[in-house]
Amino acid sequence: MDQSSFDKQVAALREHRAAAKGTMREAFAADPKRFATFSATDGDLLLDWSKCAVDADTMAMLEKLAGAADLAGRRAAMFEGKKINITEGRAVLHTALRNLTGKGVVVDGQDTKAEVLAVLDAMGAFADAIRSGKAAGATGKKITDIVNIGIGGSDLGPVMATLALAPYHDGPRAHYVSNIDGAHIHDTLKDLSAETTLFIVASKTFTTVETMTNAETARRWVEKALGKEAVGKHFAAVSTALDLVAKFGIASDRVFGFWDWVGGRYSVWSAIGLPVMIAIGPRNFRAVLDGAHEMDEHFRSAPLQKNLPALLGLIGWWHRVVCRYPARAVIPYDQRLSRLPAYLQQLDMESNGKSVTLDGGAVTTPTGPLVWGEPGTNGQHAFFQLLHQGTDFIPVEFLAAAVGHEPELKHHHDLLLANCLAQSEAFMKGRTLEEARAQMLAKGMKPADVDRIAPHRVFSGDRPSVTILYRKLDPRTFGRLVALYEHRVFVEGTLFNINSFDQWGVELGKELATGLLPVVEGKENAAKRDASTAGLVGHIHRLRGSE
Ligand SMILES: O=P(O)(O)OC[C@H]1O[C@](O)(CO)[C@@H](O)[C@@H]1O
């Protein structure tokens, strides 16, 4: 990118923001077409950013900025399989995992499409065999429970998808063990029978200590219940490191591979999605991939003014860099998307939580925001107080389906939607002191009480939010939504001029943990550590001594 032209445009956007006059409430009053101007659709999916403090000039400047950052060129490079993950020398081709009918991409002489289809077929055959009972446990009983053992990208996507697609879940129950805390695997296994349980060990590298420790514990659990020879029928694996899987002892016909051009946090579409496929069936899983592919095509071809991932990214960047908001809240008014915020925490923060530009210099703007959230309406009764009246402005992203899966409970859904709409309206409009006073006086409160309490009942308003609406959370829509967020992260990463596809920031803690294990175990002295660490270790040992 042309950095100096880009920096000038950032400065111009900041000046534009500083010079902006009027509130969003006034902007809506002045322009009846505001919603039509600042919303866009792709099929039934609608993105509304009219409740953000932008005007036509802002959008024009942001579009120009996307040009200066060469968004189109960077996007083409990703789809074409160029090695845009420059610190790891890898292509970034999660989009190839869902491009099942189009032209394949060749990476290092390998046709990705042929490989993707081969693995997908193998997954489908295995999923069908498990679902039908053809691939039974060692004692001949049908598998009723699958336990996916993985962490980060090998866990969050499948967990989120399994919850999101619960209405389509007609296969074995799916459980997920990620944490190295023994409580996680203990509490998961305590109600399961080894005879009817299948473990899927999911790890891109097959070296992640949490996953390998949990996998060993699971193997011992099976061996104890059914004997060593039973293990083969109760394990499958998903990895790029096929040699390490073989060493662990999982038979090759139960191993499903993927490739280094699939980042962990972008891997739910690969064999990492196996537990989801077993739960909802290959046909529904395919619909998820098809939905994601539709979004890929939209991202590739829609003009910027109508391109949902680009728009979501530009607005996200505007909030972070120009408005300097430190965080964004993602609030699905869709209970089945309850783990979307956790999924997005990894997708967004592991991708864009960086401080170094692509050419190795220090970034000149803030990068990825803190991403967090909980489903609505629950969040309303917890942290929305701060969102409405706290001293920081936190942009909110609402997601909601027009139609629920429970027609007999439509009145619940109507209430859900009314709440979602009410919240974004309240963030935008707020309530002035005069309005608060008038309301209180109308309720017959004493003027002295009104004077005292009214300031507490003022809402600043002008707090930005984005709303994403869709018809119904079906597999295809789910795929489109997740791909929308993936590409939004790409757009913001492009504007930050960083590599969104590595994750060196997770390494240091891992290295130190390895060194600290013997210290915690009491085999090595803690004295060489910093005083806090040594003090904490000493306290742990004292507490353990007193058990
Ligand atoms: O799939 P793996 O190799 O076990 O890695 C799990 C997760 O660990 C990380 O490397 C971070 O520690 C993530 O990027 C990844 O999704």
Coordinates of C-alpha atoms and ligand atoms in Angstrom, one line a residue:
M1 CA 0.0 0.0 0.0
D2 CA 1.0 3.6 -0.5
Q3 CA 1.6 4.4 3.2
S4 CA 1.9 8.1 2.9
S5 CA -1.3 8.5 0.9
F6 CA -3.0 6.1 3.3
D7 CA -1.8 8.1 6.4
K8 CA -3.1 11.3 4.8
Q9 CA -6.5 9.8 4.3
V10 CA -6.6 8.6 7.9
A11 CA -5.7 12.2 9.0
A12 CA -8.5 13.6 6.7
L13 CA -11.0 11.1 8.2
R14 CA -10.0 12.2 11.7
E15 CA -10.5 15.9 10.8
H16 CA -13.8 15.0 9.2
R17 CA -14.9 13.3 12.4
A18 CA -13.8 16.2 14.5
A19 CA -15.7 18.7 12.4
A20 CA -18.9 16.6 12.4
K21 CA -21.9 18.4 13.8
G22 CA -25.2 17.1 15.2
T23 CA -26.3 13.8 16.7
M24 CA -27.6 10.7 15.0
R25 CA -31.0 11.5 16.4
E26 CA -30.9 14.8 14.4
A27 CA -29.6 13.0 11.3
F28 CA -32.5 10.6 11.4
A29 CA -35.0 13.4 11.9
A30 CA -33.4 15.4 9.0
D31 CA -33.2 12.5 6.5
P32 CA -36.1 10.0 6.1
K33 CA -33.9 8.0 3.7
R34 CA -31.1 7.5 6.2
F35 CA -31.9 3.8 6.7
A36 CA -32.1 3.1 3.0
T37 CA -28.8 5.0 2.4
F38 CA -26.9 3.2 5.2
S39 CA -28.0 -0.3 4.8
A40 CA -27.3 -3.0 2.3
T41 CA -28.6 -6.5 1.5
D42 CA -27.3 -9.7 0.1
G43 CA -30.4 -12.0 -0.4
D44 CA -32.2 -12.1 2.9
L45 CA -29.2 -10.9 4.8
L46 CA -29.4 -7.2 5.8
L47 CA -26.7 -5.0 7.2
D48 CA -27.9 -1.8 8.8
W49 CA -25.2 0.7 9.9
S50 CA -27.5 3.7 9.8
K51 CA -27.2 4.0 13.6
C52 CA -23.5 4.8 13.3
A53 CA -22.2 8.3 13.2
V54 CA -21.4 8.4 9.5
D55 CA -22.7 10.5 6.6
A56 CA -22.3 10.2 2.8
D57 CA -18.9 11.9 3.0
T58 CA -17.7 9.5 5.6
M59 CA -18.6 6.5 3.4
A60 CA -17.0 8.0 0.4
M61 CA -13.8 8.7 2.3
L62 CA -13.8 5.1 3.7
E63 CA -14.3 3.7 0.2
K64 CA -11.4 5.7 -1.0
L65 CA -9.3 4.5 1.9
A66 CA -10.1 0.9 0.9
G67 CA -8.6 1.8 -2.5
A68 CA -5.5 3.2 -0.9
A69 CA -5.1 0.0 1.1
D70 CA -5.5 -2.0 -2.1
L71 CA -8.3 -4.0 -0.6
A72 CA -9.3 -5.4 -4.0
G73 CA -5.7 -6.5 -4.8
R74 CA -5.2 -8.1 -1.4
R75 CA -8.6 -9.9 -1.6
A76 CA -7.7 -11.3 -5.1
A77 CA -4.3 -12.5 -3.7
M78 CA -6.1 -14.4 -0.9
F79 CA -8.6 -16.1 -3.2
E80 CA -5.9 -16.9 -5.8
G81 CA -3.8 -18.7 -3.2
K82 CA -0.9 -16.3 -3.0
K83 CA 1.2 -16.8 0.1
I84 CA -0.2 -13.8 2.0
N85 CA 0.6 -15.2 5.4
I86 CA 4.1 -13.9 4.9
T87 CA 5.6 -14.8 8.3
E88 CA 4.7 -18.4 7.9
G89 CA 5.1 -18.5 4.1
R90 CA 1.6 -19.9 3.6
A91 CA -1.4 -19.3 1.4
V92 CA -4.7 -18.5 3.1
L93 CA -7.4 -20.6 1.4
H94 CA -10.2 -21.4 3.8
T95 CA -12.4 -20.2 0.9
A96 CA -11.2 -23.2 -1.1
L97 CA -12.8 -25.5 1.5
R98 CA -16.2 -24.3 0.4
N99 CA -15.7 -23.8 -3.3
L100 CA -16.8 -27.2 -4.3
T101 CA -18.1 -26.6 -7.7
G102 CA -16.0 -23.7 -9.1
K103 CA -12.4 -23.8 -10.4
G104 CA -9.9 -25.1 -7.9
V105 CA -6.7 -23.3 -6.8
V106 CA -3.3 -24.8 -7.2
V107 CA -0.9 -24.4 -4.3
D108 CA 2.6 -25.7 -4.5
G109 CA 1.6 -27.9 -7.4
Q110 CA -1.4 -29.4 -5.6
D111 CA -5.0 -28.9 -6.7
T112 CA -6.7 -27.9 -3.5
K113 CA -10.1 -28.7 -4.9
A114 CA -9.3 -32.4 -5.6
E115 CA -7.9 -32.8 -2.1
V116 CA -10.8 -30.9 -0.4
L117 CA -13.4 -33.1 -2.2
A118 CA -11.5 -36.3 -1.3
V119 CA -11.5 -35.4 2.4
L120 CA -15.1 -34.3 2.3
D121 CA -16.1 -37.6 0.8
A122 CA -14.2 -39.6 3.4
M123 CA -15.7 -37.5 6.2
G124 CA -19.2 -38.0 4.7
A125 CA -18.7 -41.8 4.6
F126 CA -17.4 -41.9 8.1
A127 CA -20.1 -39.6 9.4
D128 CA -22.8 -41.8 7.8
A129 CA -21.2 -45.0 9.2
I130 CA -21.2 -43.5 12.7
R131 CA -24.7 -42.1 12.4
S132 CA -26.2 -45.4 11.1
G133 CA -24.4 -47.6 13.5
K134 CA -22.3 -49.4 10.8
A135 CA -19.2 -48.1 12.5
A136 CA -20.0 -49.3 16.0
G137 CA -17.9 -49.4 19.2
A138 CA -15.7 -52.3 20.1
T139 CA -18.6 -54.2 21.8
G140 CA -20.9 -53.8 18.8
K141 CA -23.0 -51.0 20.3
K142 CA -24.0 -48.0 18.3
I143 CA -22.1 -44.7 19.0
T144 CA -24.4 -42.4 20.9
D145 CA -21.9 -39.7 22.0
I146 CA -19.0 -38.1 20.3
V147 CA -16.4 -36.2 22.3
N148 CA -14.3 -33.7 20.3
I149 CA -10.9 -33.0 21.9
G150 CA -9.4 -29.8 20.6
I151 CA -8.8 -26.2 21.6
G152 CA -8.9 -22.8 20.0
G153 CA -9.7 -23.1 16.3
S154 CA -10.0 -26.9 16.7
D155 CA -12.9 -26.3 19.2
L156 CA -14.6 -22.9 19.0
G157 CA -16.0 -23.2 15.5
P158 CA -17.4 -26.7 15.9
V159 CA -18.8 -25.9 19.4
M160 CA -20.5 -22.7 18.0
A161 CA -21.8 -24.6 14.9
T162 CA -23.2 -27.5 16.9
L163 CA -25.2 -25.1 19.2
A164 CA -26.3 -22.9 16.3
L165 CA -27.6 -25.8 14.3
A166 CA -29.4 -27.7 17.1
P167 CA -32.7 -27.9 15.2
Y168 CA -30.8 -30.0 12.5
H169 CA -29.1 -32.2 15.1
D170 CA -30.2 -35.8 14.5
G171 CA -26.9 -37.7 15.0
P172 CA -25.1 -38.7 18.2
R173 CA -24.8 -36.2 21.0
A174 CA -21.7 -34.0 20.6
H175 CA -19.5 -32.9 23.5
Y176 CA -16.4 -30.8 23.5
V177 CA -13.4 -31.0 25.7
S178 CA -10.9 -28.2 25.3
N179 CA -9.4 -27.0 28.7
I180 CA -6.4 -28.7 30.2
D181 CA -8.2 -28.3 33.5
G182 CA -8.9 -32.0 34.4
A183 CA -12.4 -30.8 35.5
H184 CA -13.4 -30.4 31.8
I185 CA -12.8 -34.0 30.7
H186 CA -13.8 -35.4 34.1
D187 CA -17.2 -33.7 34.0
T188 CA -17.7 -34.6 30.4
L189 CA -16.9 -38.3 30.7
K190 CA -18.7 -38.9 34.0
D191 CA -22.1 -39.6 32.5
L192 CA -20.8 -41.3 29.3
S193 CA -20.2 -45.0 28.6
A194 CA -17.0 -46.0 26.9
E195 CA -18.8 -48.6 24.8
T196 CA -20.9 -46.0 23.0
T197 CA -18.4 -43.0 22.9
L198 CA -16.3 -41.9 20.0
F199 CA -13.4 -39.5 20.6
I200 CA -12.3 -37.1 17.8
V201 CA -8.8 -35.8 18.5
A202 CA -8.7 -32.5 16.6
S203 CA -5.5 -30.6 16.4
K204 CA -3.9 -28.9 13.3
T205 CA -0.4 -29.4 14.7
F206 CA -1.1 -32.5 16.9
T207 CA 1.3 -31.1 19.5
T208 CA -1.0 -28.8 21.5
V209 CA -0.4 -29.7 25.1
E210 CA -4.0 -29.3 26.2
T211 CA -5.3 -31.5 23.4
M212 CA -2.6 -34.2 23.7
T213 CA -3.0 -34.4 27.5
N214 CA -6.8 -34.7 27.2
A215 CA -6.4 -37.3 24.4
E216 CA -4.1 -39.5 26.5
T217 CA -6.6 -39.3 29.4
A218 CA -9.4 -40.3 27.0
R219 CA -7.4 -43.2 25.7
R220 CA -6.7 -44.4 29.3
W221 CA -10.4 -44.1 30.0
V222 CA -11.3 -46.3 27.0
E223 CA -8.5 -48.8 27.8
K224 CA -9.7 -49.1 31.4
A225 CA -13.3 -49.8 30.5
L226 CA -12.8 -51.9 27.3
G227 CA -9.2 -53.0 27.1
K228 CA -6.3 -51.8 24.9
E229 CA -7.6 -53.5 21.7
A230 CA -10.8 -51.5 21.8
V231 CA -9.2 -48.2 21.4
G232 CA -9.2 -48.3 17.5
K233 CA -13.0 -48.3 17.3
H234 CA -13.3 -45.4 19.7
F235 CA -10.9 -42.8 18.2
A236 CA -10.7 -40.7 15.1
A237 CA -8.4 -37.8 14.4
V238 CA -8.3 -34.5 12.4
S239 CA -4.9 -33.0 11.7
T240 CA -2.4 -31.6 9.2
A241 CA 0.3 -33.7 11.0
L242 CA -0.6 -37.2 9.7
D243 CA 2.8 -38.6 10.9
L244 CA 2.1 -37.6 14.5
V245 CA -1.5 -39.0 14.4
A246 CA -0.1 -42.3 13.2
K247 CA 2.4 -42.3 16.2
F248 CA -0.6 -41.7 18.6
G249 CA -2.0 -44.9 17.2
I250 CA -5.1 -43.9 15.3
A251 CA -5.7 -46.0 12.2
S252 CA -5.3 -44.2 8.9
D253 CA -8.9 -44.8 7.7
R254 CA -10.1 -42.8 10.7
V255 CA -7.8 -39.8 10.1
F256 CA -9.0 -36.8 8.2
G257 CA -6.4 -34.4 7.0
F258 CA -6.3 -30.7 6.2
W259 CA -3.6 -28.4 5.0
D260 CA -1.3 -25.6 6.2
W261 CA -3.2 -23.2 4.0
V262 CA -6.1 -23.5 6.5
G263 CA -5.5 -21.4 9.6
G264 CA -6.8 -22.9 12.9
R265 CA -9.4 -20.2 13.4
Y266 CA -10.6 -20.5 9.8
S267 CA -10.8 -24.3 9.9
V268 CA -14.4 -25.1 10.9
W269 CA -15.1 -25.7 7.2
S270 CA -12.4 -28.4 7.0
A271 CA -12.3 -31.8 8.6
I272 CA -12.3 -29.9 11.9
G273 CA -16.0 -29.7 11.2
L274 CA -16.3 -33.5 11.5
P275 CA -18.2 -33.5 14.9
V276 CA -20.7 -31.0 13.4
M277 CA -21.1 -33.2 10.3
I278 CA -21.7 -36.3 12.5
A279 CA -24.3 -34.3 14.5
I280 CA -26.2 -32.7 11.6
G281 CA -25.4 -35.1 8.7
P282 CA -23.3 -34.5 5.6
R283 CA -26.2 -32.9 3.7
N284 CA -26.7 -30.1 6.2
F285 CA -22.9 -29.7 6.6
R286 CA -22.7 -29.2 2.8
A287 CA -25.4 -26.5 3.1
V288 CA -23.2 -24.7 5.6
L289 CA -20.3 -24.8 3.1
D290 CA -22.5 -23.7 0.3
G291 CA -23.7 -20.7 2.4
A292 CA -20.1 -19.7 3.1
H293 CA -19.2 -20.0 -0.6
E294 CA -22.1 -17.7 -1.5
M295 CA -20.7 -15.1 0.9
D296 CA -17.2 -15.6 -0.7
E297 CA -18.7 -14.9 -4.1
H298 CA -20.5 -11.8 -2.8
F299 CA -17.3 -10.5 -1.1
R300 CA -15.4 -11.1 -4.3
S301 CA -17.8 -9.5 -6.7
A302 CA -20.2 -7.0 -5.0
P303 CA -19.3 -3.4 -5.5
L304 CA -17.9 -1.8 -2.3
Q305 CA -21.1 0.2 -1.7
K306 CA -23.1 -3.1 -1.4
N307 CA -20.4 -5.4 -0.2
L308 CA -21.4 -6.6 3.3
P309 CA -18.1 -7.8 4.6
A310 CA -16.3 -4.7 3.2
L311 CA -18.9 -2.4 4.7
L312 CA -18.8 -4.2 8.1
G313 CA -15.0 -3.9 8.0
L314 CA -15.0 -0.3 7.0
I315 CA -17.4 0.6 9.8
G316 CA -15.4 -1.5 12.3
W317 CA -12.2 0.3 11.2
W318 CA -13.9 3.7 11.5
H319 CA -15.0 2.9 15.1
R320 CA -11.6 1.6 16.1
V321 CA -9.2 4.0 14.4
V322 CA -11.1 7.2 13.9
C323 CA -13.5 7.1 16.8
R324 CA -10.9 5.3 18.9
Y325 CA -13.5 3.0 20.5
P326 CA -11.5 0.3 22.3
A327 CA -14.0 -2.6 22.0
R328 CA -17.0 -4.0 20.2
A329 CA -19.8 -6.0 21.6
V330 CA -21.4 -8.7 19.6
I331 CA -24.9 -9.4 20.9
P332 CA -26.8 -12.2 19.0
Y333 CA -30.5 -12.0 19.7
D334 CA -30.4 -15.6 18.8
Q335 CA -29.8 -18.0 21.7
R336 CA -28.3 -20.6 19.4
L337 CA -25.5 -18.2 18.5
S338 CA -24.6 -17.9 22.1
R339 CA -21.0 -19.0 21.4
L340 CA -20.6 -16.7 18.4
P341 CA -18.9 -14.0 20.6
A342 CA -16.4 -16.5 21.9
Y343 CA -15.7 -17.8 18.4
L344 CA -15.3 -14.2 17.2
Q345 CA -12.9 -13.5 20.1
Q346 CA -10.4 -15.9 18.5
L347 CA -11.2 -15.1 14.9
D348 CA -10.9 -11.4 15.4
M349 CA -8.4 -10.9 18.2
E350 CA -6.0 -13.7 17.2
S351 CA -6.1 -12.3 13.6
N352 CA -5.9 -8.6 14.2
G353 CA -4.4 -8.2 17.7
K354 CA -1.1 -7.2 16.2
S355 CA 1.4 -4.3 16.5
V356 CA 3.7 -4.8 13.5
T357 CA 2.9 -4.0 9.9
L358 CA 3.4 -6.4 7.0
D359 CA 6.9 -4.9 6.3
G360 CA 8.0 -5.2 9.9
G361 CA 7.4 -1.7 11.1
A362 CA 5.4 -0.5 14.1
V363 CA 1.7 0.1 13.3
T364 CA 0.6 3.7 13.1
T365 CA -3.0 3.2 14.1
P366 CA -4.8 1.2 16.7
T367 CA -5.5 -2.4 15.5
G368 CA -8.1 -5.0 16.5
P369 CA -10.6 -4.0 19.2
L370 CA -11.5 -6.1 22.2
V371 CA -14.4 -8.3 21.0
W372 CA -16.8 -9.7 23.5
G373 CA -20.5 -10.3 24.0
E374 CA -23.3 -12.5 25.2
P375 CA -26.7 -13.3 23.8
G376 CA -29.6 -10.8 24.1
T377 CA -31.8 -10.5 26.0
N378 CA -29.5 -11.9 28.8
G379 CA -26.9 -9.2 28.3
Q380 CA -29.5 -6.5 28.9
H381 CA -29.8 -7.7 32.5
A382 CA -26.1 -7.7 33.0
F383 CA -23.7 -5.3 31.3
F384 CA -26.0 -3.2 29.1
Q385 CA -26.0 -0.6 31.9
L386 CA -22.4 0.3 31.0
L387 CA -23.2 0.2 27.3
H388 CA -26.0 2.8 27.8
Q389 CA -24.5 5.0 30.5
G390 CA -20.9 4.1 31.0
T391 CA -18.1 6.6 30.2
D392 CA -16.8 4.7 27.2
F393 CA -18.7 4.2 24.0
I394 CA -18.7 0.6 22.9
P395 CA -20.2 0.0 19.4
V396 CA -22.6 -2.9 19.5
E397 CA -23.4 -5.5 16.8
F398 CA -26.8 -7.0 17.0
L399 CA -27.7 -10.2 15.1
A400 CA -31.3 -11.5 14.8
A401 CA -33.4 -13.8 12.8
A402 CA -36.8 -12.6 11.6
V403 CA -38.2 -16.1 12.1
G404 CA -37.5 -18.6 14.8
H405 CA -37.5 -22.4 14.6
E406 CA -40.4 -22.7 17.1
P407 CA -43.6 -21.4 15.4
E408 CA -45.6 -22.4 18.5
L409 CA -43.4 -19.9 20.5
K410 CA -43.7 -17.0 18.1
H411 CA -44.7 -14.7 20.9
H412 CA -41.2 -15.3 22.4
H413 CA -39.6 -14.4 19.2
D414 CA -41.7 -11.2 18.8
L415 CA -40.6 -10.2 22.3
L416 CA -37.0 -11.0 21.4
L417 CA -37.0 -8.9 18.3
A418 CA -38.8 -6.0 20.1
N419 CA -36.0 -6.0 22.6
C420 CA -33.3 -6.1 20.0
L421 CA -34.8 -3.2 18.1
A422 CA -35.5 -1.3 21.4
Q423 CA -31.9 -1.5 22.4
S424 CA -30.4 -0.2 19.2
E425 CA -33.0 2.6 19.2
A426 CA -32.1 3.5 22.8
F427 CA -28.4 3.6 22.0
M428 CA -29.0 5.9 19.2
K429 CA -31.7 8.2 20.6
G430 CA -30.8 8.3 24.3
R431 CA -33.0 10.4 26.6
T432 CA -32.4 14.1 27.4
L433 CA -32.7 15.7 30.8
E434 CA -35.9 17.4 29.7
E435 CA -37.4 14.1 28.5
A436 CA -36.4 12.4 31.8
R437 CA -37.9 15.2 33.8
A438 CA -41.1 15.3 31.8
Q439 CA -41.6 11.6 32.1
M440 CA -41.1 11.7 35.9
L441 CA -43.4 14.6 36.4
A442 CA -46.0 12.9 34.2
K443 CA -45.8 9.9 36.6
G444 CA -46.7 12.3 39.5
M445 CA -43.3 12.4 41.1
K446 CA -42.5 15.2 43.5
P447 CA -40.5 18.0 41.8
A448 CA -37.7 17.7 44.4
D449 CA -37.3 14.0 43.6
V450 CA -37.4 14.8 39.9
D451 CA -34.5 17.3 40.4
R452 CA -32.5 14.8 42.4
I453 CA -33.1 11.7 40.2
A454 CA -33.5 13.0 36.7
P455 CA -29.8 13.3 35.9
H456 CA -29.4 9.6 36.7
R457 CA -32.1 8.8 34.1
V458 CA -30.4 10.6 31.3
F459 CA -29.0 8.6 28.4
S460 CA -26.4 10.3 26.2
G461 CA -27.6 8.5 23.1
D462 CA -25.5 8.8 19.9
R463 CA -24.0 5.4 20.8
P464 CA -23.3 3.5 17.6
S465 CA -24.7 0.1 16.7
V466 CA -24.9 -2.2 13.6
T467 CA -27.7 -4.6 13.1
I468 CA -27.5 -7.8 11.0
L469 CA -30.8 -9.4 10.2
Y470 CA -31.5 -12.7 8.4
R471 CA -34.6 -14.8 7.8
K472 CA -33.8 -17.9 9.9
L473 CA -30.7 -19.5 11.3
D474 CA -30.6 -22.5 8.9
P475 CA -27.3 -24.2 7.8
R476 CA -26.9 -22.0 4.7
T477 CA -27.5 -18.8 6.6
F478 CA -25.1 -19.9 9.4
G479 CA -22.4 -20.4 6.8
R480 CA -23.0 -17.0 5.2
L481 CA -22.8 -15.3 8.6
V482 CA -19.6 -16.9 9.7
A483 CA -18.0 -16.2 6.3
L484 CA -19.2 -12.6 6.6
Y485 CA -17.3 -12.2 9.8
E486 CA -14.2 -13.9 8.4
H487 CA -14.0 -11.5 5.5
R488 CA -14.7 -8.5 7.8
V489 CA -11.6 -9.5 9.8
F490 CA -9.7 -9.6 6.5
V491 CA -10.9 -6.2 5.5
E492 CA -9.9 -4.6 8.8
G493 CA -6.6 -6.5 8.8
T494 CA -5.9 -5.1 5.3
L495 CA -6.6 -1.5 6.5
F496 CA -4.4 -2.1 9.6
N497 CA -1.7 -3.3 7.1
I498 CA -0.9 -6.3 9.3
N499 CA -0.7 -10.1 8.7
S500 CA -4.1 -11.4 10.0
F501 CA -3.0 -15.0 9.6
D502 CA -0.2 -15.7 12.1
Q503 CA -0.4 -15.8 15.9
W504 CA 3.1 -15.4 17.3
G505 CA 1.6 -13.7 20.3
V506 CA 0.4 -17.0 21.8
E507 CA 4.0 -18.5 21.8
L508 CA 5.7 -16.9 24.7
G509 CA 3.1 -18.1 27.3
K510 CA 3.4 -21.6 25.9
E511 CA 7.2 -21.6 26.2
L512 CA 7.1 -20.3 29.8
A513 CA 4.5 -22.9 30.8
T514 CA 6.8 -25.7 29.6
G515 CA 9.6 -24.3 31.8
L516 CA 7.3 -23.7 34.8
L517 CA 5.9 -27.2 34.9
P518 CA 8.8 -28.7 36.9
V519 CA 8.7 -25.7 39.2
V520 CA 5.0 -26.3 39.9
E521 CA 5.7 -30.0 40.3
G522 CA 8.3 -29.1 42.9
K523 CA 11.1 -30.8 40.9
E524 CA 12.9 -27.4 40.3
N525 CA 13.5 -24.5 42.5
A526 CA 11.3 -21.4 42.0
A527 CA 14.0 -19.0 43.3
K528 CA 15.3 -18.3 39.7
R529 CA 11.9 -16.9 38.7
D530 CA 10.8 -13.3 39.3
A531 CA 9.6 -12.6 42.8
S532 CA 5.9 -12.7 42.0
T533 CA 6.1 -16.0 40.2
A534 CA 8.3 -17.5 43.0
G535 CA 5.9 -16.2 45.6
L536 CA 2.9 -17.6 43.9
V537 CA 4.5 -21.0 43.4
G538 CA 5.5 -21.0 47.1
H539 CA 1.9 -20.2 48.1
I540 CA 0.5 -23.0 45.8
H541 CA 2.9 -25.4 47.5
R542 CA 1.9 -24.2 51.0
L543 CA -1.8 -24.6 50.1
R544 CA -1.2 -28.1 48.7
G545 CA 0.7 -29.0 51.8
S546 CA -2.3 -28.1 53.9
E547 CA -4.7 -30.2 51.8
Ligands
LIG1 O1 -5.2 -27.1 16.3 P1 -4.0 -27.0 17.2 O2 -2.7 -27.1 16.4 O3 -4.1 -27.9 18.3 O4 -4.0 -25.5 17.7 C1 -5.1 -25.0 18.5 C2 -5.1 -23.5 18.6 O5 -3.8 -23.1 19.2 C3 -3.4 -21.9 18.6 O6 -2.3 -22.1 17.9 C4 -3.1 -20.8 19.6 O7 -2.5 -21.3 20.8 C5 -4.6 -21.4 17.7 O8 -4.2 -20.6 16.7 C6 -5.1 -22.7 17.3 O9 -6.4 -22.6 16.8

